[in-house]
Amino acid sequence: MAHDSRQQPQHFRVVVVGAGAAGLCMAARMAQEGIRDFLVLDKSDGVGGTWRDNTYPDSACDVPSHLYSFSFAPNPGWSRKWAKQPEILSYFESMVDRFSLTHHLRLNTEVSSLTWSEDRSSWSILTTSGDEIEAQVVVNGLGQLSVPNIPDIGGLSGFTGEMFHSARWNHDHDLRGERVAVIGIGASAIQFVPPVAEQAEQLTLFQRSANYVGPKADREFKDWELTAFARIPGVREAYRQWTYWRLEARFAVMRRGSAIGKYYQKKFRKELEVLVDEDLPLDALAPDYQPGCKRILLSNDWYPALKRPNVSVVTDPVDHVDANHIVTADGSRFEADTLILGTGFKSTDFLTPMVVTGRDGADLNKVWADGAVAYMSLAVTGFPNMFLLYGPNSNLGHNSILFMIEQQVGYVLAALEQLAERECDSLEVSESAMRRWDEEMVRRSADTVWATGCDSWYKTDSGRITNNWIGHTTEYRKRLNNPRWSDWNFSRARAPHRIEDGVPVA
Ligand code: NAP
């Protein structure tokens, strides 16, 4: 039958949304496995995701470089133990050539909605520019930390000075000689505050909670080390393995009420006492929650920055913003030329702002109204042929997220193979498997330190821990490497369609 290809959306076996670490991993592994019929979409004009967005001064990773890279795409040339943002971005960018991904990429393409068609057993993907693409399988690689969190502070949008979020740094704006205010002190702020403190005339930090900040034994690799990584078989892998197991052991701190956590808390408080003075009381420095409840941070220049004469820490809560003043609950007013928001990301709003509509019109936002949950962190009942990478309950506080993403990509590849082997068009996780998983996450997360007394981006306002994996990464690997296909329903399309030249024929 003749067809008009201009009116038919282009069809792909797999469409990956997002060309950050997760999307690139999926694409590279598909290319390695000989899958050619796939497309990767990204809203920005380049790949790299969070590492493309977060260009703030001294942006770096707090996971060691050799572990912050994929096992199938090693980089013996990491210049230092903890790589900085430009080098990490280059690594991800280099994957495009390394795995011949260029013609699979469609950049400057933002997805607005995903809609499942039961009849066609495929997803209709609408972009913000009105284009439609069809895919048998959608893999979401949006991650947990892509949408900046702009806090709901009265008067904020009316701030009359310069204002930007840490993930949207304004590099054209010169901070030298300015009065700079920072709201939010987390993993990003502890990296950009020290260099900003060197430029600003006055830097005021509005800190809601203090963090555990440990030393970072960072340094450049020596020439002989780089030679060994590149030339001596086994050295790089052995170093990576050593790094992995060292970090994995730290999961002990993530258990509720762990002895090691209590010991660390005491030791940390004691060490901070030497820093205390009139302007920097202990409660401005020492967290009032167990270590690990929020992410444990690493920096060698955070505390020296706090001790600078031009830096002050305000622990009274921000009440509102009035023109160019930040006003705290006790009525104090702090004038600022520039306000930097280090307020993190909308971490619990998975897949937003996309509208995702599954089988029988199910709205994912409504399904997740009480907090996001996904079987094995990657699939949701009612949403066939759709996977998430770095989805609910797959973030870590102690090891490399790239390790988790690799396990998830392996699972998705196995699912694609199952579909082909069974000659089926769709697979959907069963309701009972989903329920079991949900109950397990709720039960086991109660035994973690994240459920103890602190707010964090790991959980929703109602306290459900939606972001973190609740065990060792070894357990996650084992479970994902041994899929239980009996937890899935496989089916053939009700109205089978043929694909000709990449275009479905009715
Ligand atoms: P974050 O750790 O979530 O920190 C956000 C900060 O903003 C917290 O201090 C929070 O206070 C504060 N905040 C949020 N809303 C506020 C409000 N309405 N009023 C006052 N303060 C408010 O965000 P982030 O620093 O951007 O880091 C997010 C995550 O990104 C990290 O945990 C990490 O996983 C990742 N990251 C990683 C690296 C790395 O080295 N690998 C570097 C940067 C970021 P409370 O703590 O009181 O809620």
PDB file of C-alpha atoms in Angstrom, residues 172-414:
ATOM      1  CA  ASP A 172      29.109  36.749  31.607  1.00  0.00           C
ATOM      2  CA  HIS A 173      28.484  38.256  35.008  1.00  0.00           C
ATOM      3  CA  ASP A 174      31.554  39.476  36.882  1.00  0.00           C
ATOM      4  CA  LEU A 175      31.319  38.853  40.633  1.00  0.00           C
ATOM      5  CA  ARG A 176      34.489  40.781  41.446  1.00  0.00           C
ATOM      6  CA  GLY A 177      33.932  43.414  44.094  1.00  0.00           C
ATOM      7  CA  GLU A 178      30.266  42.506  44.538  1.00  0.00           C
ATOM      8  CA  ARG A 179      28.105  41.690  47.540  1.00  0.00           C
ATOM      9  CA  VAL A 180      27.043  38.153  46.730  1.00  0.00           C
ATOM     10  CA  ALA A 181      24.387  36.113  48.524  1.00  0.00           C
ATOM     11  CA  VAL A 182      24.013  32.346  48.210  1.00  0.00           C
ATOM     12  CA  ILE A 183      20.830  30.546  49.248  1.00  0.00           C
ATOM     13  CA  GLY A 184      21.278  26.798  49.668  1.00  0.00           C
ATOM     14  CA  ILE A 185      24.413  25.036  50.813  1.00  0.00           C
ATOM     15  CA  GLY A 186      24.684  21.555  49.302  1.00  0.00           C
ATOM     16  CA  ALA A 187      27.015  19.584  47.065  1.00  0.00           C
ATOM     17  CA  SER A 188      27.085  22.316  44.401  1.00  0.00           C
ATOM     18  CA  ALA A 189      27.512  25.276  46.770  1.00  0.00           C
ATOM     19  CA  ILE A 190      30.434  23.776  48.652  1.00  0.00           C
ATOM     20  CA  GLN A 191      32.237  23.613  45.312  1.00  0.00           C
ATOM     21  CA  PHE A 192      31.454  27.093  43.947  1.00  0.00           C
ATOM     22  CA  VAL A 193      31.552  29.041  47.239  1.00  0.00           C
ATOM     23  CA  PRO A 194      35.363  28.928  47.723  1.00  0.00           C
ATOM     24  CA  PRO A 195      36.181  30.412  44.271  1.00  0.00           C
ATOM     25  CA  VAL A 196      33.338  32.944  44.572  1.00  0.00           C
ATOM     26  CA  ALA A 197      34.646  33.968  48.003  1.00  0.00           C
ATOM     27  CA  GLU A 198      37.947  34.884  46.332  1.00  0.00           C
ATOM     28  CA  GLN A 199      36.198  37.260  43.921  1.00  0.00           C
ATOM     29  CA  ALA A 200      33.341  38.775  45.891  1.00  0.00           C
ATOM     30  CA  GLU A 201      33.824  41.690  48.227  1.00  0.00           C
ATOM     31  CA  GLN A 202      31.299  40.222  50.624  1.00  0.00           C
ATOM     32  CA  LEU A 203      29.740  36.758  50.493  1.00  0.00           C
ATOM     33  CA  THR A 204      26.723  35.900  52.628  1.00  0.00           C
ATOM     34  CA  LEU A 205      25.697  32.254  52.831  1.00  0.00           C
ATOM     35  CA  PHE A 206      22.115  31.470  53.798  1.00  0.00           C
ATOM     36  CA  GLN A 207      22.354  27.984  55.186  1.00  0.00           C
ATOM     37  CA  ARG A 208      19.278  26.030  56.245  1.00  0.00           C
ATOM     38  CA  SER A 209      21.207  22.943  57.361  1.00  0.00           C
ATOM     39  CA  ALA A 210      24.875  22.197  57.839  1.00  0.00           C
ATOM     40  CA  ASN A 211      26.597  19.333  56.023  1.00  0.00           C
ATOM     41  CA  TYR A 212      29.161  16.690  56.784  1.00  0.00           C
ATOM     42  CA  VAL A 213      32.127  17.812  54.718  1.00  0.00           C
ATOM     43  CA  GLY A 214      35.082  15.462  54.670  1.00  0.00           C
ATOM     44  CA  PRO A 215      38.515  15.875  53.065  1.00  0.00           C
ATOM     45  CA  LYS A 216      39.025  15.076  49.387  1.00  0.00           C
ATOM     46  CA  ALA A 217      42.356  13.374  48.767  1.00  0.00           C
ATOM     47  CA  ASP A 218      42.431  14.803  45.273  1.00  0.00           C
ATOM     48  CA  ARG A 219      45.554  15.264  43.196  1.00  0.00           C
ATOM     49  CA  GLU A 220      46.761  14.919  39.635  1.00  0.00           C
ATOM     50  CA  PHE A 221      47.884  11.468  38.576  1.00  0.00           C
ATOM     51  CA  LYS A 222      51.624  11.212  38.160  1.00  0.00           C
ATOM     52  CA  ASP A 223      53.095  10.376  34.752  1.00  0.00           C
ATOM     53  CA  TRP A 224      54.113   6.910  35.874  1.00  0.00           C
ATOM     54  CA  GLU A 225      50.591   6.217  37.094  1.00  0.00           C
ATOM     55  CA  LEU A 226      49.096   7.331  33.781  1.00  0.00           C
ATOM     56  CA  THR A 227      51.579   5.114  31.943  1.00  0.00           C
ATOM     57  CA  ALA A 228      50.692   2.160  34.154  1.00  0.00           C
ATOM     58  CA  PHE A 229      46.940   2.692  33.613  1.00  0.00           C
ATOM     59  CA  ALA A 230      47.424   2.871  29.858  1.00  0.00           C
ATOM     60  CA  ARG A 231      50.097   0.269  29.263  1.00  0.00           C
ATOM     61  CA  ILE A 232      50.226  -2.360  31.990  1.00  0.00           C
ATOM     62  CA  PRO A 233      47.386  -4.833  31.571  1.00  0.00           C
ATOM     63  CA  GLY A 234      45.139  -5.096  34.588  1.00  0.00           C
ATOM     64  CA  VAL A 235      46.413  -2.038  36.479  1.00  0.00           C
ATOM     65  CA  ARG A 236      43.579   0.311  35.547  1.00  0.00           C
ATOM     66  CA  GLU A 237      40.924  -2.329  36.197  1.00  0.00           C
ATOM     67  CA  ALA A 238      42.497  -3.321  39.514  1.00  0.00           C
ATOM     68  CA  TYR A 239      42.508   0.340  40.595  1.00  0.00           C
ATOM     69  CA  ARG A 240      38.861   0.697  39.560  1.00  0.00           C
ATOM     70  CA  GLN A 241      37.904  -2.436  41.473  1.00  0.00           C
ATOM     71  CA  TRP A 242      39.766  -1.281  44.569  1.00  0.00           C
ATOM     72  CA  THR A 243      37.961   2.071  44.377  1.00  0.00           C
ATOM     73  CA  TYR A 244      34.588   0.348  43.923  1.00  0.00           C
ATOM     74  CA  TRP A 245      34.952  -1.963  46.935  1.00  0.00           C
ATOM     75  CA  ARG A 246      36.286   0.831  49.134  1.00  0.00           C
ATOM     76  CA  LEU A 247      33.194   2.919  48.368  1.00  0.00           C
ATOM     77  CA  GLU A 248      30.855  -0.054  48.612  1.00  0.00           C
ATOM     78  CA  ALA A 249      32.002  -0.684  52.194  1.00  0.00           C
ATOM     79  CA  ARG A 250      30.647   2.766  53.074  1.00  0.00           C
ATOM     80  CA  PHE A 251      27.086   1.539  52.762  1.00  0.00           C
ATOM     81  CA  ALA A 252      27.484   0.588  56.443  1.00  0.00           C
ATOM     82  CA  VAL A 253      26.987   4.290  57.265  1.00  0.00           C
ATOM     83  CA  MET A 254      23.650   4.305  55.402  1.00  0.00           C
ATOM     84  CA  ARG A 255      22.029   1.913  57.864  1.00  0.00           C
ATOM     85  CA  ARG A 256      19.780   3.483  60.470  1.00  0.00           C
ATOM     86  CA  GLY A 257      21.577   4.008  63.785  1.00  0.00           C
ATOM     87  CA  SER A 258      24.808   2.375  62.625  1.00  0.00           C
ATOM     88  CA  ALA A 259      27.652   2.303  65.144  1.00  0.00           C
ATOM     89  CA  ILE A 260      30.072   3.621  62.538  1.00  0.00           C
ATOM     90  CA  GLY A 261      27.733   6.530  61.780  1.00  0.00           C
ATOM     91  CA  LYS A 262      27.496   7.433  65.460  1.00  0.00           C
ATOM     92  CA  TYR A 263      31.268   7.246  65.835  1.00  0.00           C
ATOM     93  CA  TYR A 264      31.770   9.461  62.773  1.00  0.00           C
ATOM     94  CA  GLN A 265      29.199  11.985  64.036  1.00  0.00           C
ATOM     95  CA  LYS A 266      31.045  12.401  67.357  1.00  0.00           C
ATOM     96  CA  LYS A 267      34.452  12.576  65.727  1.00  0.00           C
ATOM     97  CA  PHE A 268      33.226  15.123  63.188  1.00  0.00           C
ATOM     98  CA  ARG A 269      31.748  17.412  65.868  1.00  0.00           C
ATOM     99  CA  LYS A 270      34.963  17.254  67.848  1.00  0.00           C
ATOM    100  CA  GLU A 271      37.062  18.148  64.813  1.00  0.00           C
ATOM    101  CA  LEU A 272      34.854  21.162  64.072  1.00  0.00           C
ATOM    102  CA  GLU A 273      35.353  22.669  67.520  1.00  0.00           C
ATOM    103  CA  VAL A 274      38.668  24.228  66.507  1.00  0.00           C
ATOM    104  CA  LEU A 275      36.845  26.291  63.868  1.00  0.00           C
ATOM    105  CA  VAL A 276      34.235  27.747  66.218  1.00  0.00           C
ATOM    106  CA  ASP A 277      34.397  31.458  66.966  1.00  0.00           C
ATOM    107  CA  GLU A 278      32.005  34.333  67.632  1.00  0.00           C
ATOM    108  CA  ASP A 279      30.935  34.568  63.976  1.00  0.00           C
ATOM    109  CA  LEU A 280      30.861  30.867  63.371  1.00  0.00           C
ATOM    110  CA  PRO A 281      29.028  29.023  66.163  1.00  0.00           C
ATOM    111  CA  LEU A 282      29.072  25.233  66.276  1.00  0.00           C
ATOM    112  CA  ASP A 283      25.475  24.968  65.046  1.00  0.00           C
ATOM    113  CA  ALA A 284      26.468  26.774  61.842  1.00  0.00           C
ATOM    114  CA  LEU A 285      29.052  24.063  61.249  1.00  0.00           C
ATOM    115  CA  ALA A 286      27.792  20.828  62.739  1.00  0.00           C
ATOM    116  CA  PRO A 287      24.844  18.925  61.300  1.00  0.00           C
ATOM    117  CA  ASP A 288      22.102  17.918  63.752  1.00  0.00           C
ATOM    118  CA  TYR A 289      21.373  14.665  61.912  1.00  0.00           C
ATOM    119  CA  GLN A 290      23.183  11.384  61.367  1.00  0.00           C
ATOM    120  CA  PRO A 291      25.904  11.243  58.716  1.00  0.00           C
ATOM    121  CA  GLY A 292      24.562  10.044  55.377  1.00  0.00           C
ATOM    122  CA  CYS A 293      21.007  11.307  55.982  1.00  0.00           C
ATOM    123  CA  LYS A 294      21.953  13.943  53.424  1.00  0.00           C
ATOM    124  CA  ARG A 295      24.797  13.381  50.981  1.00  0.00           C
ATOM    125  CA  ILE A 296      28.223  13.436  52.686  1.00  0.00           C
ATOM    126  CA  LEU A 297      30.286  16.069  50.906  1.00  0.00           C
ATOM    127  CA  LEU A 298      33.983  16.264  50.106  1.00  0.00           C
ATOM    128  CA  SER A 299      36.049  19.434  49.992  1.00  0.00           C
ATOM    129  CA  ASN A 300      39.390  20.718  51.183  1.00  0.00           C
ATOM    130  CA  ASP A 301      38.557  24.396  50.797  1.00  0.00           C
ATOM    131  CA  TRP A 302      35.053  24.660  52.289  1.00  0.00           C
ATOM    132  CA  TYR A 303      36.032  25.363  55.901  1.00  0.00           C
ATOM    133  CA  PRO A 304      38.919  27.687  54.938  1.00  0.00           C
ATOM    134  CA  ALA A 305      36.385  29.629  52.827  1.00  0.00           C
ATOM    135  CA  LEU A 306      34.034  29.954  55.832  1.00  0.00           C
ATOM    136  CA  LYS A 307      36.887  31.416  57.872  1.00  0.00           C
ATOM    137  CA  ARG A 308      37.582  34.190  55.363  1.00  0.00           C
ATOM    138  CA  PRO A 309      36.851  37.701  56.692  1.00  0.00           C
ATOM    139  CA  ASN A 310      34.564  38.469  53.719  1.00  0.00           C
ATOM    140  CA  VAL A 311      32.374  35.373  54.250  1.00  0.00           C
ATOM    141  CA  SER A 312      29.516  35.107  56.719  1.00  0.00           C
ATOM    142  CA  VAL A 313      27.072  32.307  57.417  1.00  0.00           C
ATOM    143  CA  VAL A 314      23.453  33.140  58.227  1.00  0.00           C
ATOM    144  CA  THR A 315      21.484  30.321  59.847  1.00  0.00           C
ATOM    145  CA  ASP A 316      18.319  32.277  60.531  1.00  0.00           C
ATOM    146  CA  PRO A 317      15.807  31.112  57.874  1.00  0.00           C
ATOM    147  CA  VAL A 318      15.228  33.235  54.789  1.00  0.00           C
ATOM    148  CA  ASP A 319      11.791  34.809  55.101  1.00  0.00           C
ATOM    149  CA  HIS A 320      11.480  36.769  51.874  1.00  0.00           C
ATOM    150  CA  VAL A 321      13.290  38.874  49.323  1.00  0.00           C
ATOM    151  CA  ASP A 322      12.639  42.594  49.137  1.00  0.00           C
ATOM    152  CA  ALA A 323      14.079  44.318  46.040  1.00  0.00           C
ATOM    153  CA  ASN A 324      17.835  43.714  46.514  1.00  0.00           C
ATOM    154  CA  HIS A 325      17.635  42.528  50.125  1.00  0.00           C
ATOM    155  CA  ILE A 326      17.343  39.032  51.538  1.00  0.00           C
ATOM    156  CA  VAL A 327      15.276  39.280  54.697  1.00  0.00           C
ATOM    157  CA  THR A 328      15.486  36.592  57.373  1.00  0.00           C
ATOM    158  CA  ALA A 329      12.866  35.494  59.898  1.00  0.00           C
ATOM    159  CA  ASP A 330      14.298  37.728  62.654  1.00  0.00           C
ATOM    160  CA  GLY A 331      13.878  40.753  60.369  1.00  0.00           C
ATOM    161  CA  SER A 332      17.570  41.174  59.467  1.00  0.00           C
ATOM    162  CA  ARG A 333      18.137  42.563  55.958  1.00  0.00           C
ATOM    163  CA  PHE A 334      21.106  41.619  53.797  1.00  0.00           C
ATOM    164  CA  GLU A 335      21.810  43.693  50.713  1.00  0.00           C
ATOM    165  CA  ALA A 336      23.170  41.836  47.699  1.00  0.00           C
ATOM    166  CA  ASP A 337      24.193  42.681  44.146  1.00  0.00           C
ATOM    167  CA  THR A 338      23.969  39.060  43.047  1.00  0.00           C
ATOM    168  CA  LEU A 339      21.939  36.188  44.402  1.00  0.00           C
ATOM    169  CA  ILE A 340      23.045  32.652  43.548  1.00  0.00           C
ATOM    170  CA  LEU A 341      20.628  29.805  44.147  1.00  0.00           C
ATOM    171  CA  GLY A 342      22.420  26.645  45.211  1.00  0.00           C
ATOM    172  CA  THR A 343      19.033  25.115  45.950  1.00  0.00           C
ATOM    173  CA  GLY A 344      19.405  21.819  44.104  1.00  0.00           C
ATOM    174  CA  PHE A 345      16.980  20.101  41.783  1.00  0.00           C
ATOM    175  CA  LYS A 346      13.387  18.906  41.586  1.00  0.00           C
ATOM    176  CA  SER A 347      14.677  15.463  42.374  1.00  0.00           C
ATOM    177  CA  THR A 348      11.437  13.715  43.296  1.00  0.00           C
ATOM    178  CA  ASP A 349       9.498  14.919  40.201  1.00  0.00           C
ATOM    179  CA  PHE A 350      10.728  12.138  37.925  1.00  0.00           C
ATOM    180  CA  LEU A 351      10.213  12.674  34.165  1.00  0.00           C
ATOM    181  CA  THR A 352       8.754  16.163  34.603  1.00  0.00           C
ATOM    182  CA  PRO A 353       7.855  18.351  32.832  1.00  0.00           C
ATOM    183  CA  MET A 354       6.936  15.655  30.278  1.00  0.00           C
ATOM    184  CA  VAL A 355       3.343  14.438  30.253  1.00  0.00           C
ATOM    185  CA  VAL A 356       3.396  10.636  30.168  1.00  0.00           C
ATOM    186  CA  THR A 357       0.166   8.842  29.309  1.00  0.00           C
ATOM    187  CA  GLY A 358       0.132   5.056  29.436  1.00  0.00           C
ATOM    188  CA  ARG A 359      -2.360   2.283  28.847  1.00  0.00           C
ATOM    189  CA  ASP A 360      -6.044   3.272  29.204  1.00  0.00           C
ATOM    190  CA  GLY A 361      -5.045   6.928  29.504  1.00  0.00           C
ATOM    191  CA  ALA A 362      -3.136   6.442  32.776  1.00  0.00           C
ATOM    192  CA  ASP A 363      -1.350   9.676  33.733  1.00  0.00           C
ATOM    193  CA  LEU A 364       2.053   8.941  35.266  1.00  0.00           C
ATOM    194  CA  ASN A 365       1.880  12.103  37.358  1.00  0.00           C
ATOM    195  CA  LYS A 366      -1.292  10.813  38.998  1.00  0.00           C
ATOM    196  CA  VAL A 367       0.074   7.282  39.381  1.00  0.00           C
ATOM    197  CA  TRP A 368       3.025   8.819  41.214  1.00  0.00           C
ATOM    198  CA  ALA A 369       1.016  11.341  43.229  1.00  0.00           C
ATOM    199  CA  ASP A 370       2.234   9.775  46.506  1.00  0.00           C
ATOM    200  CA  GLY A 371       5.831   9.453  45.296  1.00  0.00           C
ATOM    201  CA  ALA A 372       7.533   7.840  42.329  1.00  0.00           C
ATOM    202  CA  VAL A 373       8.058   4.104  42.351  1.00  0.00           C
ATOM    203  CA  ALA A 374       9.324   1.848  39.583  1.00  0.00           C
ATOM    204  CA  TYR A 375       9.889  -1.881  39.532  1.00  0.00           C
ATOM    205  CA  MET A 376      13.656  -2.463  39.675  1.00  0.00           C
ATOM    206  CA  SER A 377      13.806   1.364  39.439  1.00  0.00           C
ATOM    207  CA  LEU A 378      13.025   1.106  35.753  1.00  0.00           C
ATOM    208  CA  ALA A 379       9.454   0.124  34.875  1.00  0.00           C
ATOM    209  CA  VAL A 380       5.890   1.024  35.873  1.00  0.00           C
ATOM    210  CA  THR A 381       2.705  -1.040  35.491  1.00  0.00           C
ATOM    211  CA  GLY A 382       0.378   0.613  32.969  1.00  0.00           C
ATOM    212  CA  PHE A 383       3.294   1.971  30.964  1.00  0.00           C
ATOM    213  CA  PRO A 384       4.338  -0.845  28.611  1.00  0.00           C
ATOM    214  CA  ASN A 385       7.614  -0.727  26.707  1.00  0.00           C
ATOM    215  CA  MET A 386       8.824   2.194  28.799  1.00  0.00           C
ATOM    216  CA  PHE A 387      11.954   2.179  30.923  1.00  0.00           C
ATOM    217  CA  LEU A 388      13.633   4.670  33.189  1.00  0.00           C
ATOM    218  CA  LEU A 389      17.350   4.947  33.753  1.00  0.00           C
ATOM    219  CA  TYR A 390      18.516   6.443  37.085  1.00  0.00           C
ATOM    220  CA  GLY A 391      14.848   6.191  38.044  1.00  0.00           C
ATOM    221  CA  PRO A 392      13.202   5.969  41.479  1.00  0.00           C
ATOM    222  CA  ASN A 393      15.264   4.254  44.185  1.00  0.00           C
ATOM    223  CA  SER A 394      18.461   3.990  42.187  1.00  0.00           C
ATOM    224  CA  ASN A 395      20.438   6.942  43.495  1.00  0.00           C
ATOM    225  CA  LEU A 396      23.346   6.264  45.843  1.00  0.00           C
ATOM    226  CA  GLY A 397      24.957   8.030  48.759  1.00  0.00           C
ATOM    227  CA  HIS A 398      28.034   5.847  48.794  1.00  0.00           C
ATOM    228  CA  ASN A 399      29.065   4.659  45.321  1.00  0.00           C
ATOM    229  CA  SER A 400      29.015   5.544  41.619  1.00  0.00           C
ATOM    230  CA  ILE A 401      25.665   6.075  39.926  1.00  0.00           C
ATOM    231  CA  LEU A 402      27.229   5.105  36.605  1.00  0.00           C
ATOM    232  CA  PHE A 403      27.534   1.573  37.976  1.00  0.00           C
ATOM    233  CA  MET A 404      23.765   1.522  38.597  1.00  0.00           C
ATOM    234  CA  ILE A 405      23.007   2.935  35.154  1.00  0.00           C
ATOM    235  CA  GLU A 406      25.089   0.198  33.537  1.00  0.00           C
ATOM    236  CA  GLN A 407      23.080  -2.501  35.329  1.00  0.00           C
ATOM    237  CA  GLN A 408      19.836  -0.842  34.204  1.00  0.00           C
ATOM    238  CA  VAL A 409      20.970  -0.607  30.597  1.00  0.00           C
ATOM    239  CA  GLY A 410      21.915  -4.290  30.723  1.00  0.00           C
ATOM    240  CA  TYR A 411      18.395  -5.083  31.926  1.00  0.00           C
ATOM    241  CA  VAL A 412      16.753  -3.039  29.150  1.00  0.00           C
ATOM    242  CA  LEU A 413      18.904  -4.796  26.543  1.00  0.00           C
ATOM    243  CA  ALA A 414      17.819  -8.161  27.966  1.00  0.00           C
TER     244      ALA A 414
END
